[in-house]
């Protein structure tokens, strides 16, 4: 083990130990406080406050407060000194570089959501009730355990184009006498190349969720349809798709939220160069490199506004499923 890794592992171990014991002690203290209250009615009224209160406090401190302050800084100038109103937002929607980032975000949403959800659904149907189903699903789901940074590093080797370290993809097309392609530099294909990585990561998630929902469809319904002469396509479109509608909506919204926040893959692969930048990367650049706190906060709020309706749809859909 390298000397530099030992302190990190020690910190992680201590953090886990303190965290586990801290949560246990907090739970014990909450129960002790409740036991001191003589009235059963009062105890039941206070119980939600004691157990949920700390979580709500942390939510306010680490989520609500930063969001409010980000909204506040978004209407200030670069140095967060003078009020500029909506100028940062106007600049964001009129600046050529940021327009490209917004366009790329749309590409990511359409490309990743479409291919990962449709691919996951098709594989869920094809793998259903076949031999070695669990093995096939595990292989497709495996990329989900890889971090976005790790996936970026793996696919950077796949897309490598400079000899002698030609990547696997260029080595493959080289067998057919094609010249190596600069996948990450060529503006006609680089965004597609990055989107493919996210599809590779998200398809397994879609497959597992949709496969679980598919198995919840009563077999009697499908068997009755077959007895009535329905073909497999009829069963798919008239029974499976309507039965999975709410689950598909949940999967779609979850993938959209993940795509809107994408940062790591672009940062590792191209650092936002060659017109591959997305909003999260631009926000990072404006905050840490250009130190334009007003514009970076405005870009953050654009992401928040984009994610918020998707989250609302997801929550309503979850309530509908429970109800």
Short mmCIF file of C-alpha atoms in Angstrom, two decimals:
data_model
loop_
_atom_site.label_atom_id
_atom_site.label_comp_id
_atom_site.label_asym_id
_atom_site.label_seq_id
_atom_site.Cartn_x
_atom_site.Cartn_y
_atom_site.Cartn_z
CA UNK A 1 0.00 0.00 0.00
CA UNK A 2 1.34 3.44 -0.85
CA UNK A 3 2.06 5.80 2.04
CA UNK A 4 -0.30 8.43 0.60
CA UNK A 5 -3.22 5.99 0.63
CA UNK A 6 -2.91 5.00 4.30
CA UNK A 7 -4.12 8.34 5.78
CA UNK A 8 -7.10 8.37 3.39
CA UNK A 9 -8.15 4.86 4.40
CA UNK A 10 -7.73 5.82 8.06
CA UNK A 11 -9.94 8.88 7.61
CA UNK A 12 -12.59 6.80 5.83
CA UNK A 13 -12.51 4.15 8.54
CA UNK A 14 -12.80 6.70 11.35
CA UNK A 15 -15.62 8.51 9.53
CA UNK A 16 -17.57 5.27 9.11
CA UNK A 17 -17.00 4.29 12.73
CA UNK A 18 -17.99 7.69 14.09
CA UNK A 19 -20.96 7.88 11.74
CA UNK A 20 -22.39 4.49 12.72
CA UNK A 21 -21.93 5.04 16.45
CA UNK A 22 -23.12 8.63 16.15
CA UNK A 23 -26.39 7.56 14.54
CA UNK A 24 -26.88 4.82 17.15
CA UNK A 25 -26.25 7.25 20.03
CA UNK A 26 -28.61 9.82 18.49
CA UNK A 27 -31.34 7.17 18.17
CA UNK A 28 -30.81 6.07 21.78
CA UNK A 29 -30.93 9.66 23.06
CA UNK A 30 -34.16 10.36 21.17
CA UNK A 31 -35.82 7.34 22.76
CA UNK A 32 -34.57 8.36 26.20
CA UNK A 33 -35.98 11.86 25.77
CA UNK A 34 -39.35 10.43 24.73
CA UNK A 35 -39.41 8.12 27.76
CA UNK A 36 -39.10 11.16 30.04
CA UNK A 37 -42.43 12.50 28.80
CA UNK A 38 -45.21 11.15 31.05
CA UNK A 39 -48.15 11.78 28.71
CA UNK A 40 -48.62 9.18 25.97
CA UNK A 41 -50.56 11.65 23.80
CA UNK A 42 -47.87 14.31 24.09
CA UNK A 43 -45.20 11.69 23.48
CA UNK A 44 -46.80 10.66 20.17
CA UNK A 45 -47.07 14.30 19.09
CA UNK A 46 -43.44 15.03 19.85
CA UNK A 47 -42.06 11.78 18.39
CA UNK A 48 -42.10 12.99 14.72
CA UNK A 49 -40.40 16.23 15.73
CA UNK A 50 -37.61 14.47 17.60
CA UNK A 51 -36.88 11.87 14.92
CA UNK A 52 -37.58 13.90 11.78
CA UNK A 53 -36.44 17.27 13.14
CA UNK A 54 -32.66 16.66 12.80
CA UNK A 55 -33.10 15.43 9.22
CA UNK A 56 -35.20 18.50 8.36
CA UNK A 57 -32.60 20.76 9.97
CA UNK A 58 -29.83 19.19 7.88
CA UNK A 59 -32.03 19.50 4.78
CA UNK A 60 -32.54 23.20 5.43
CA UNK A 61 -28.86 23.82 6.18
CA UNK A 62 -27.36 21.86 3.30
CA UNK A 63 -30.07 22.15 0.61
CA UNK A 64 -32.62 24.90 1.15
CA UNK A 65 -30.20 27.56 2.42
CA UNK A 66 -27.59 27.01 -0.36
CA UNK A 67 -30.37 27.12 -2.98
CA UNK A 68 -31.74 30.39 -1.61
CA UNK A 69 -28.27 31.94 -1.46
CA UNK A 70 -27.48 30.75 -4.99
CA UNK A 71 -30.67 32.42 -6.22
CA UNK A 72 -29.58 35.58 -4.40
CA UNK A 73 -26.07 35.58 -5.92
CA UNK A 74 -27.52 34.93 -9.39
CA UNK A 75 -28.88 38.50 -9.50
CA UNK A 76 -25.58 40.06 -8.40
CA UNK A 77 -22.54 41.00 -10.47
CA UNK A 78 -19.35 39.01 -10.98
CA UNK A 79 -17.97 39.89 -7.54
CA UNK A 80 -21.35 39.56 -5.75
CA UNK A 81 -21.36 43.25 -4.89
CA UNK A 82 -23.87 45.09 -7.11
CA UNK A 83 -27.42 44.12 -8.02
CA UNK A 84 -27.76 43.43 -11.77
CA UNK A 85 -31.23 41.89 -11.91
CA UNK A 86 -31.65 39.31 -14.67
CA UNK A 87 -28.54 40.37 -16.61
CA UNK A 88 -26.72 37.12 -15.79
CA UNK A 89 -29.63 35.09 -17.14
CA UNK A 90 -29.83 37.26 -20.28
CA UNK A 91 -26.12 36.76 -20.84
CA UNK A 92 -26.48 33.00 -20.32
CA UNK A 93 -29.12 32.70 -23.03
CA UNK A 94 -27.38 35.01 -25.52
CA UNK A 95 -23.73 34.03 -25.12
CA UNK A 96 -22.57 31.74 -27.92
CA UNK A 97 -20.51 29.43 -25.68
CA UNK A 98 -23.32 28.94 -23.17
CA UNK A 99 -25.82 28.42 -26.00
CA UNK A 100 -23.66 25.52 -27.18
CA UNK A 101 -23.70 24.10 -23.64
CA UNK A 102 -27.50 24.41 -23.50
CA UNK A 103 -27.78 22.75 -26.91
CA UNK A 104 -25.54 19.91 -25.76
CA UNK A 105 -27.69 19.39 -22.68
CA UNK A 106 -30.69 18.93 -24.96
CA UNK A 107 -28.72 16.43 -27.04
CA UNK A 108 -27.82 14.52 -23.89
CA UNK A 109 -31.41 14.45 -22.60
CA UNK A 110 -32.86 13.24 -25.89
CA UNK A 111 -30.08 10.78 -26.74
CA UNK A 112 -29.43 9.20 -23.36
CA UNK A 113 -33.07 9.01 -22.27
CA UNK A 114 -34.32 7.60 -25.56
CA UNK A 115 -31.69 4.92 -26.09
CA UNK A 116 -31.22 3.84 -22.46
CA UNK A 117 -34.96 3.55 -21.70
CA UNK A 118 -35.90 1.92 -25.02
CA UNK A 119 -32.84 -0.35 -24.88
CA UNK A 120 -33.56 -1.30 -21.27
CA UNK A 121 -37.20 -2.04 -22.09
CA UNK A 122 -36.36 -4.20 -25.10
CA UNK A 123 -33.76 -6.18 -23.15
CA UNK A 124 -36.14 -6.58 -20.19
CA UNK A 125 -38.71 -8.16 -22.51
CA UNK A 126 -36.15 -10.32 -24.34
CA UNK A 127 -34.47 -11.54 -21.14
CA UNK A 128 -37.74 -12.28 -19.35
CA UNK A 129 -38.08 -15.97 -18.41
CA UNK A 130 -35.12 -17.16 -20.45
CA UNK A 131 -32.20 -19.31 -19.37
CA UNK A 132 -29.37 -17.45 -17.64
CA UNK A 133 -31.58 -14.38 -17.31
CA UNK A 134 -29.81 -13.28 -14.10
CA UNK A 135 -26.37 -13.56 -15.72
CA UNK A 136 -27.42 -11.50 -18.74
CA UNK A 137 -28.97 -8.80 -16.56
CA UNK A 138 -25.90 -8.70 -14.33
CA UNK A 139 -23.63 -8.14 -17.31
CA UNK A 140 -25.76 -5.23 -18.55
CA UNK A 141 -26.10 -3.78 -15.04
CA UNK A 142 -22.37 -4.08 -14.28
CA UNK A 143 -21.40 -0.60 -15.61
CA UNK A 144 -23.68 0.96 -12.96
CA UNK A 145 -21.11 0.14 -10.26
CA UNK A 146 -18.50 2.25 -12.07
CA UNK A 147 -18.29 5.92 -11.20
CA UNK A 148 -18.72 8.50 -13.96
CA UNK A 149 -15.03 9.41 -13.63
CA UNK A 150 -14.02 5.76 -13.91
CA UNK A 151 -16.25 5.32 -16.95
CA UNK A 152 -14.65 8.38 -18.52
CA UNK A 153 -11.16 6.98 -18.01
CA UNK A 154 -12.17 3.59 -19.49
CA UNK A 155 -13.77 5.12 -22.56
CA UNK A 156 -10.90 7.55 -23.03
CA UNK A 157 -8.74 4.52 -23.73
CA UNK A 158 -11.46 3.14 -26.00
CA UNK A 159 -11.56 6.36 -28.04
CA UNK A 160 -7.78 6.96 -28.17
CA UNK A 161 -6.67 7.89 -31.68
CA UNK A 162 -2.98 8.77 -31.53
CA UNK A 163 -0.52 5.95 -32.36
CA UNK A 164 1.03 3.94 -30.89
CA UNK A 165 -1.70 3.98 -28.21
CA UNK A 166 -4.58 3.51 -30.61
CA UNK A 167 -7.81 2.79 -28.76
CA UNK A 168 -9.90 -0.33 -29.10
CA UNK A 169 -12.49 1.33 -31.33
CA UNK A 170 -9.93 2.67 -33.80
CA UNK A 171 -8.09 -0.64 -33.73
CA UNK A 172 -11.34 -2.36 -34.70
CA UNK A 173 -12.18 -0.06 -37.60
CA UNK A 174 -8.54 -0.25 -38.66
CA UNK A 175 -9.11 -3.91 -39.50
CA UNK A 176 -11.44 -2.68 -42.26
CA UNK A 177 -8.81 -0.26 -43.65
CA UNK A 178 -10.45 2.81 -42.11
CA UNK A 179 -8.27 5.62 -40.80
CA UNK A 180 -8.31 6.33 -37.04
CA UNK A 181 -11.01 8.81 -35.99
CA UNK A 182 -10.36 11.52 -33.42
CA UNK A 183 -13.56 10.71 -31.57
CA UNK A 184 -13.13 13.37 -28.88
CA UNK A 185 -11.89 16.16 -31.14
CA UNK A 186 -14.03 15.77 -34.25
CA UNK A 187 -17.02 18.06 -33.61
CA UNK A 188 -19.32 15.95 -35.75
CA UNK A 189 -19.01 12.88 -33.51
CA UNK A 190 -17.55 13.93 -30.15
CA UNK A 191 -20.87 14.69 -28.43
CA UNK A 192 -22.27 11.40 -29.69
CA UNK A 193 -19.18 9.62 -28.34
CA UNK A 194 -19.75 11.13 -24.90
CA UNK A 195 -23.48 10.40 -24.91
CA UNK A 196 -22.74 6.73 -25.68
CA UNK A 197 -20.89 6.49 -22.35
CA UNK A 198 -23.92 7.68 -20.41
CA UNK A 199 -26.18 5.29 -22.34
CA UNK A 200 -23.78 2.47 -21.43
CA UNK A 201 -24.07 3.45 -17.76
CA UNK A 202 -27.83 4.03 -17.59
CA UNK A 203 -29.17 1.13 -19.69
CA UNK A 204 -28.52 -1.37 -16.90
CA UNK A 205 -30.49 0.73 -14.43
CA UNK A 206 -33.43 0.94 -16.84
CA UNK A 207 -33.23 -2.80 -17.51
CA UNK A 208 -33.38 -3.78 -13.83
CA UNK A 209 -36.26 -1.45 -12.91
CA UNK A 210 -38.35 -2.31 -15.97
CA UNK A 211 -37.63 -6.03 -15.61
CA UNK A 212 -38.92 -5.97 -12.01
CA UNK A 213 -42.08 -4.18 -13.13
CA UNK A 214 -42.49 -6.61 -16.03
CA UNK A 215 -42.48 -9.58 -13.65
CA UNK A 216 -45.26 -7.93 -11.63
CA UNK A 217 -47.67 -8.21 -14.59
CA UNK A 218 -49.99 -11.17 -13.87
CA UNK A 219 -49.16 -14.11 -16.11
CA UNK A 220 -52.87 -14.93 -16.40
CA UNK A 221 -53.49 -11.76 -18.40
CA UNK A 222 -50.78 -12.59 -20.94
CA UNK A 223 -51.85 -16.23 -21.15
CA UNK A 224 -55.48 -15.20 -21.72
CA UNK A 225 -54.36 -12.85 -24.51
CA UNK A 226 -52.45 -15.66 -26.20
CA UNK A 227 -55.49 -17.93 -25.95
CA UNK A 228 -57.56 -15.22 -27.63
CA UNK A 229 -55.09 -15.24 -30.53
CA UNK A 230 -53.01 -12.18 -29.68
CA UNK A 231 -49.50 -12.16 -31.14
CA UNK A 232 -46.36 -11.17 -29.26
CA UNK A 233 -46.40 -7.65 -30.72
CA UNK A 234 -50.04 -7.22 -29.72
CA UNK A 235 -49.20 -8.36 -26.19
CA UNK A 236 -46.26 -5.96 -26.07
CA UNK A 237 -48.19 -2.88 -27.24
CA UNK A 238 -51.59 -3.60 -25.68
CA UNK A 239 -50.64 -5.23 -22.37
CA UNK A 240 -46.98 -4.76 -21.45
CA UNK A 241 -46.59 -1.08 -22.39
CA UNK A 242 -49.83 0.09 -20.65
CA UNK A 243 -48.93 -1.96 -17.57
CA UNK A 244 -45.44 -0.43 -17.42
CA UNK A 245 -46.53 3.13 -18.17
CA UNK A 246 -46.00 4.51 -14.65
CA UNK A 247 -42.70 2.65 -14.24
CA UNK A 248 -41.46 3.91 -17.60
CA UNK A 249 -42.31 7.46 -16.55
CA UNK A 250 -40.38 7.01 -13.32
CA UNK A 251 -37.35 5.64 -15.17
CA UNK A 252 -37.49 8.44 -17.75
CA UNK A 253 -37.61 11.19 -15.13
CA UNK A 254 -34.81 9.59 -13.12
CA UNK A 255 -32.56 9.36 -16.18
CA UNK A 256 -33.39 12.94 -17.20
CA UNK A 257 -32.37 14.22 -13.76
CA UNK A 258 -29.10 12.28 -13.94
CA UNK A 259 -28.38 13.63 -17.42
CA UNK A 260 -29.12 17.24 -16.49
CA UNK A 261 -26.47 17.01 -13.75
CA UNK A 262 -23.83 15.34 -15.92
CA UNK A 263 -20.38 16.81 -15.37
CA UNK A 264 -17.78 14.14 -14.65
CA UNK A 265 -17.79 12.42 -18.04
CA UNK A 266 -17.32 15.63 -20.01
CA UNK A 267 -14.72 16.93 -17.57
CA UNK A 268 -12.60 13.77 -17.76
CA UNK A 269 -12.96 13.17 -21.50
CA UNK A 270 -12.66 16.62 -23.09
CA UNK A 271 -12.78 19.18 -20.26
CA UNK A 272 -15.56 20.85 -22.24
CA UNK A 273 -13.34 21.59 -25.24
CA UNK A 274 -14.29 21.11 -28.92
CA UNK A 275 -17.90 22.24 -28.29
CA UNK A 276 -18.66 19.41 -25.86
CA UNK A 277 -19.37 21.61 -22.86
CA UNK A 278 -22.59 21.19 -20.87
CA UNK A 279 -24.14 23.57 -18.35
CA UNK A 280 -22.56 21.91 -15.31
CA UNK A 281 -19.10 22.23 -16.85
CA UNK A 282 -19.69 25.87 -17.77
CA UNK A 283 -20.86 26.56 -14.23
CA UNK A 284 -17.64 24.99 -12.89
CA UNK A 285 -15.52 27.06 -15.27
CA UNK A 286 -17.22 30.34 -14.40
CA UNK A 287 -16.99 29.75 -10.66
CA UNK A 288 -13.51 28.29 -10.19
CA UNK A 289 -11.58 29.62 -13.18
CA UNK A 290 -13.23 32.89 -14.14
CA UNK A 291 -14.44 33.62 -10.59
CA UNK A 292 -17.66 35.00 -12.02
CA UNK A 293 -19.89 34.13 -9.08
CA UNK A 294 -22.98 35.84 -10.45
CA UNK A 295 -22.98 34.02 -13.78
CA UNK A 296 -22.11 30.65 -12.23
CA UNK A 297 -24.99 31.06 -9.77
CA UNK A 298 -27.33 31.93 -12.65
CA UNK A 299 -26.27 28.79 -14.51
CA UNK A 300 -26.88 26.79 -11.34
CA UNK A 301 -30.39 28.22 -11.06
CA UNK A 302 -31.06 27.31 -14.70
CA UNK A 303 -30.21 23.71 -13.82
CA UNK A 304 -32.39 23.86 -10.70
CA UNK A 305 -35.33 25.24 -12.70
CA UNK A 306 -34.83 22.51 -15.32
CA UNK A 307 -34.67 19.70 -12.73
CA UNK A 308 -37.54 20.94 -10.53
CA UNK A 309 -40.49 20.09 -12.83
CA UNK A 310 -38.98 16.67 -13.58
CA UNK A 311 -38.72 15.98 -9.84
CA UNK A 312 -42.33 17.08 -9.32
CA UNK A 313 -43.47 14.68 -12.06
CA UNK A 314 -41.44 11.90 -10.44
CA UNK A 315 -42.93 12.52 -6.98
CA UNK A 316 -46.50 12.68 -8.32
CA UNK A 317 -45.95 9.49 -10.27
CA UNK A 318 -44.61 7.75 -7.15
CA UNK A 319 -47.68 8.85 -5.18
CA UNK A 320 -49.93 7.58 -7.95
CA UNK A 321 -48.21 4.20 -7.86
CA UNK A 322 -48.67 3.93 -4.08
CA UNK A 323 -52.28 5.12 -4.25
#
